[in-house]
PDB file of C-alpha atoms in Angstrom:
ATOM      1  CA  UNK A   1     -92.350  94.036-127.495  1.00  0.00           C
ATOM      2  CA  UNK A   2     -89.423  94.004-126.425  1.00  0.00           C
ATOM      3  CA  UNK A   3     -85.651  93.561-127.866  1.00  0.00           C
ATOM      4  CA  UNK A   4     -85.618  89.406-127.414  1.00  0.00           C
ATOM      5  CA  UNK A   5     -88.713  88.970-128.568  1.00  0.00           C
ATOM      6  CA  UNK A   6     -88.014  90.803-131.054  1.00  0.00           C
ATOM      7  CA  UNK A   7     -85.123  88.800-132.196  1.00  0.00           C
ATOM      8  CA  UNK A   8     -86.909  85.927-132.355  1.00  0.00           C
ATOM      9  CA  UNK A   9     -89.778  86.800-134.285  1.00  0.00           C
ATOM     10  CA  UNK A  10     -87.624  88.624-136.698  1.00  0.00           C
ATOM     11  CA  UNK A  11     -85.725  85.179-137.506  1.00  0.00           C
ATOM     12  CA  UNK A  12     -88.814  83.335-137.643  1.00  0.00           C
ATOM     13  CA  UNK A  13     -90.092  85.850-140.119  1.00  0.00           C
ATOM     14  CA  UNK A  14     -86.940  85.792-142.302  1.00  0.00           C
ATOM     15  CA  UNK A  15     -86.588  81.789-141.684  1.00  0.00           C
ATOM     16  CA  UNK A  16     -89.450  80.005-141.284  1.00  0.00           C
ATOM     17  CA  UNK A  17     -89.320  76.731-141.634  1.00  0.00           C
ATOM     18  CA  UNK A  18     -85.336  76.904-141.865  1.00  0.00           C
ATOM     19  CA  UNK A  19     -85.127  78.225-138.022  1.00  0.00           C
ATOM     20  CA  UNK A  20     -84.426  75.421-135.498  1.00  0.00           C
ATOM     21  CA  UNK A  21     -83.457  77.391-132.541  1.00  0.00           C
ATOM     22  CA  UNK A  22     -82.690  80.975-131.479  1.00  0.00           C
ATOM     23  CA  UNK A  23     -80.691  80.681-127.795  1.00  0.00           C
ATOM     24  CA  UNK A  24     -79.400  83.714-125.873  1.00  0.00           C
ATOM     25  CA  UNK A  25     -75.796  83.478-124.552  1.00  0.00           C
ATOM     26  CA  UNK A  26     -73.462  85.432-122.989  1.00  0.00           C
ATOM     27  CA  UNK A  27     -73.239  88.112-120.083  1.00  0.00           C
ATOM     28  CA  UNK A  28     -77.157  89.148-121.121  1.00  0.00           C
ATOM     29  CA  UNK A  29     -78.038  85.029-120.396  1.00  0.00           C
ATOM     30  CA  UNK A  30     -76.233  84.980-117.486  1.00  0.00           C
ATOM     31  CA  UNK A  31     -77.392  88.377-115.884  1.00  0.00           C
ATOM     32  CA  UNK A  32     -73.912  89.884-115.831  1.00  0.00           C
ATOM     33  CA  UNK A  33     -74.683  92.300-118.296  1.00  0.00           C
ATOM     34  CA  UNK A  34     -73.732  96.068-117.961  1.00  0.00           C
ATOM     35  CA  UNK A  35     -74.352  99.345-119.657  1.00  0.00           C
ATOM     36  CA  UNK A  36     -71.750  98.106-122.469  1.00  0.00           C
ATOM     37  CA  UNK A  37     -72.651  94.777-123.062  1.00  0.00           C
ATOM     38  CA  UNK A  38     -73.804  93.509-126.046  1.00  0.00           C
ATOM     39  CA  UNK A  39     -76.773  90.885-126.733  1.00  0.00           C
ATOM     40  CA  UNK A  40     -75.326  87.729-127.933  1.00  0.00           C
ATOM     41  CA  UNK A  41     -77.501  85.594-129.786  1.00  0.00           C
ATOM     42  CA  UNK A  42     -76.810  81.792-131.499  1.00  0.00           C
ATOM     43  CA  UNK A  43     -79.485  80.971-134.525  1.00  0.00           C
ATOM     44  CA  UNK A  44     -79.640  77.478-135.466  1.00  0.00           C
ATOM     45  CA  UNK A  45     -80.768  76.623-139.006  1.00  0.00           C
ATOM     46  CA  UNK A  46     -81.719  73.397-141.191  1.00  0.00           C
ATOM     47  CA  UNK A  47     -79.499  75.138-143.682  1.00  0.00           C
ATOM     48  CA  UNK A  48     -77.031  77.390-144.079  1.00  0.00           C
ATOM     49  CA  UNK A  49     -77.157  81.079-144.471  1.00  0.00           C
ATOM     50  CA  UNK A  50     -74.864  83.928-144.683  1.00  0.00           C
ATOM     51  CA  UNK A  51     -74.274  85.449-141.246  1.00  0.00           C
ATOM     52  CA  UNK A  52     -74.997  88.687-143.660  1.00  0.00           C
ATOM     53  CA  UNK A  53     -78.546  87.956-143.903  1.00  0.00           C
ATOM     54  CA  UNK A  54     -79.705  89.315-140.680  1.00  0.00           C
ATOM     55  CA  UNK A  55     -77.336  92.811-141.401  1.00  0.00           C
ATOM     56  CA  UNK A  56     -80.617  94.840-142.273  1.00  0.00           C
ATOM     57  CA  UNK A  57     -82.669  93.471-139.391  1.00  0.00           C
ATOM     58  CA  UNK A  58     -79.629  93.757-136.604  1.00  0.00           C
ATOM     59  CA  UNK A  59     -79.036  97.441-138.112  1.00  0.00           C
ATOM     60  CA  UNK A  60     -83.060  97.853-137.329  1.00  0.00           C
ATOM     61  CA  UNK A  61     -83.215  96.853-133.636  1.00  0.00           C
ATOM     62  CA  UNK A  62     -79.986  98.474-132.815  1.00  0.00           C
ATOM     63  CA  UNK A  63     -81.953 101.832-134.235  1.00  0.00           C
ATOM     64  CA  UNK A  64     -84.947 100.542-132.541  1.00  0.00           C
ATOM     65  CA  UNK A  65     -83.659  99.723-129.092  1.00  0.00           C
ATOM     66  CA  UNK A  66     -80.289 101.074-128.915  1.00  0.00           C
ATOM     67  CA  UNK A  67     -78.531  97.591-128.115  1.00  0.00           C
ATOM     68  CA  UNK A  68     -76.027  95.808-130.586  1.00  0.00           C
ATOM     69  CA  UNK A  69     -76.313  92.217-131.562  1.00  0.00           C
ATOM     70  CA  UNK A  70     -73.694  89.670-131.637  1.00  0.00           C
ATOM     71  CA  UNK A  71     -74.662  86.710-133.942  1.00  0.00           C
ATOM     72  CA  UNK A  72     -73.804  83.589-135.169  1.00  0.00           C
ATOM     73  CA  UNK A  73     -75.470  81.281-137.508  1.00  0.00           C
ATOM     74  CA  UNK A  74     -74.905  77.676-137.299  1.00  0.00           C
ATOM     75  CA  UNK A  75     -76.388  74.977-139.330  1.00  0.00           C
ATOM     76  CA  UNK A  76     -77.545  71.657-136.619  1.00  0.00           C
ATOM     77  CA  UNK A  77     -74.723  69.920-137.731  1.00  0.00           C
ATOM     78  CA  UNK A  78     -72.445  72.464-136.926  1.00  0.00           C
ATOM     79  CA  UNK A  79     -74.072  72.934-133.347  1.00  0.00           C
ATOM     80  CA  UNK A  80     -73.678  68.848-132.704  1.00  0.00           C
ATOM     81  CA  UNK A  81     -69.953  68.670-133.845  1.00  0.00           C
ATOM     82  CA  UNK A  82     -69.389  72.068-131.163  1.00  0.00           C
ATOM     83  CA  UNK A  83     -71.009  70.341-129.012  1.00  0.00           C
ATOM     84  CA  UNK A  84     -69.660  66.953-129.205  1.00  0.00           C
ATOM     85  CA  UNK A  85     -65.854  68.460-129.091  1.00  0.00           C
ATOM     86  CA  UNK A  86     -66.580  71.171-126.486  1.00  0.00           C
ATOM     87  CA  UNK A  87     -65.934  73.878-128.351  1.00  0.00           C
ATOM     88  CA  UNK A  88     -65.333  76.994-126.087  1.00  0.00           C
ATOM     89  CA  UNK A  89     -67.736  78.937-127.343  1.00  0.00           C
ATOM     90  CA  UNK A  90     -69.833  75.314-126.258  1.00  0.00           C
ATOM     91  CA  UNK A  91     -68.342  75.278-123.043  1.00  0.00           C
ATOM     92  CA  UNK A  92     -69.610  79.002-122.355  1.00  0.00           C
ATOM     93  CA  UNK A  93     -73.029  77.974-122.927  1.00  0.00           C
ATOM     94  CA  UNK A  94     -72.482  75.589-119.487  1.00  0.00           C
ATOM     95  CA  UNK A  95     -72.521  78.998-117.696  1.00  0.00           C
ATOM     96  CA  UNK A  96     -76.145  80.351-118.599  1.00  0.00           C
ATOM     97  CA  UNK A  97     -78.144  80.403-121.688  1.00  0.00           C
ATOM     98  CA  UNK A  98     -81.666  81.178-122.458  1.00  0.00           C
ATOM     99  CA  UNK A  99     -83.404  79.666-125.136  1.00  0.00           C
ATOM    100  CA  UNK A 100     -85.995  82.047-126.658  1.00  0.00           C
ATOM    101  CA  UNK A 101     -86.982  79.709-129.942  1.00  0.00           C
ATOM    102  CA  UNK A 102     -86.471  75.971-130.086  1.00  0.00           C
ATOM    103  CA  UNK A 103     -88.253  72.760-131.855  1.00  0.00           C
ATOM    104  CA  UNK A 104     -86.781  70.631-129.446  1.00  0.00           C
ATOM    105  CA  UNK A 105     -83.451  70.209-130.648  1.00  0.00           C
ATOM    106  CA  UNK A 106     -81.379  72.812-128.946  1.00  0.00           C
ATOM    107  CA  UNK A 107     -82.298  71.701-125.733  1.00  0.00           C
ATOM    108  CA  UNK A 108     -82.057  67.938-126.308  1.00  0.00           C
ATOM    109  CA  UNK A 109     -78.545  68.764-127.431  1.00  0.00           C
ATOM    110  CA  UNK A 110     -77.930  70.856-125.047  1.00  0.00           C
ATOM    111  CA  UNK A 111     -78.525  68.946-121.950  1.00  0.00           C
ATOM    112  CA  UNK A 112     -76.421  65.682-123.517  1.00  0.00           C
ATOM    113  CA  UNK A 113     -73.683  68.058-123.390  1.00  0.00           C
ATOM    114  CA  UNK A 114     -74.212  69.252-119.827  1.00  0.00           C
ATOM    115  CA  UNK A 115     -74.640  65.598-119.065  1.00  0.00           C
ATOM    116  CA  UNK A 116     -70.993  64.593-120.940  1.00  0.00           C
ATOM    117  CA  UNK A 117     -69.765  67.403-118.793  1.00  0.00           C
ATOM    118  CA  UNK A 118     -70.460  65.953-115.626  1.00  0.00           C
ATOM    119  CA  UNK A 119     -69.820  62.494-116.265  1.00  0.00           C
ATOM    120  CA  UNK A 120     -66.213  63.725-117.614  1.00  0.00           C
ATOM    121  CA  UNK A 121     -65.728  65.849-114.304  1.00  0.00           C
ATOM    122  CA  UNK A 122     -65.052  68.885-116.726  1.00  0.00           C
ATOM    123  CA  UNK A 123     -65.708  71.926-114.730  1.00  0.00           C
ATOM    124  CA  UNK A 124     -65.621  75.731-114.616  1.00  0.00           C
ATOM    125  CA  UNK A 125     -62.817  77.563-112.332  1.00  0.00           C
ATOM    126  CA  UNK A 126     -64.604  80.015-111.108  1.00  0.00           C
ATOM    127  CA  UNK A 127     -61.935  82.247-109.561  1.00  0.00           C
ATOM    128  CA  UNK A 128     -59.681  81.948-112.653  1.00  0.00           C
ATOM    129  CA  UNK A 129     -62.449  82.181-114.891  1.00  0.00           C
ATOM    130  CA  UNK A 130     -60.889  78.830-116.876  1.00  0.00           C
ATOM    131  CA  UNK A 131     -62.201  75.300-117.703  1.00  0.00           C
ATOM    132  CA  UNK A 132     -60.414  72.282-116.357  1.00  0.00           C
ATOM    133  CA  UNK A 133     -59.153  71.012-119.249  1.00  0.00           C
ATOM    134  CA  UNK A 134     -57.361  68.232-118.630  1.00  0.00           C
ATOM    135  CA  UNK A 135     -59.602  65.498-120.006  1.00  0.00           C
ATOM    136  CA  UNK A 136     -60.810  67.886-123.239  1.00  0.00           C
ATOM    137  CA  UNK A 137     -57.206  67.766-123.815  1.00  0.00           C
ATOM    138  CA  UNK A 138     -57.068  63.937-123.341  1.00  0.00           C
ATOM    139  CA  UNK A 139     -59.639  63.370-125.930  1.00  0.00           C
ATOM    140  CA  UNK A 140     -57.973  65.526-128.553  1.00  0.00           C
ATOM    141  CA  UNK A 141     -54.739  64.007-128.362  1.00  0.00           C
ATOM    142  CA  UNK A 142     -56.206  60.278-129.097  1.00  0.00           C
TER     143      UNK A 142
END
C-alpha cells in the first residue's frame, strides 16, 4: 500500500463516520515535488478535532515510509467560509489537488469555487508566482 493510501485509510479508521474528505495539496498534487518536499494533506470533518489527533499515526508513516506529513483539519464549515473568501491557502488548491477520500462534498465545493474564479477573472501569475488580486481585494473592502 502505499503512503496516500495509506493516509486515507488511516483517517477513515480513526474517523469514520466523522471524515468527509481527505484531498492532497501542494507540490506532491501538483507533481512539483522533490527529494525535500513534504506531503500536504487537508482532512475535512463533520466535527472538529484536534489537529493533535493524527500525531501518533503521522509519527507512524513517517517511520513507515520516510515522508513527513503536513496536515490540517478543517470542520465543512470551515472549508465553505475558505472557500467562499478565497482564502490563500483556497486559492492554492486552484493550482492542483487530488482528492483521495470524498462523500461528495469536497468536490461539489470545490468546483463552485473554481467556477467563482473564472467568472471573477481571478487568475494565477504564473511568472510571478502571485494571484491577481484586484477584485479579492474589492470584495473585502465592501
Amino acid at each position: 500500500m502505499d503512503v496516500l493510501n495509506e493516509v486515507t485509510e488511516q483517517c477513515r479508521k480513526a474517523l469514520g463516520k466523522n471524515l468527509v474528505s481527505v484531498v492532497l495539496f501542494g507540490s506532491t498534487a501538483r507533481g512539483l515535488q522533490d527529494s525535500r518536499s513534504d506531503i500536504d494533506v487537508l482532512i475535512v470533518v463533520e466535527e472538529e478535532v484536534d489537529n493533535n489527533f493524527f500525531k501518533d499515526i503521522w509519527i507512524d508513516l513517517l517511520m513507515n515510509y520516510g515522508v513527513k506529513l503536513d496536515t490540517i483539519v478543517m470542520a465543512k464549515k470551515d472549508v465553505v467560509d475558505n472557500f467562499n473568501y478565497f482564502s490563500p491557502l483556497f486559492l492554492s488548491f486552484a493550482l492542483g489537488i487530488t482528492i483521495l477520500f470524498d462523500e461528495g462534498f469536497f468536490e461539489k465545493e470545490y468546483f463552485k469555487f473554481l467556477g467563482r474564479l473564472k467568472e471573477e477573472n481571478i487568475k494565477y501569475v504564473e511568472g510571478g508566482k502571485v494571484w491577481d488580486l484586484q477584485k479579492i481585494s474589492s470584495e473585502i473592502l465592501q
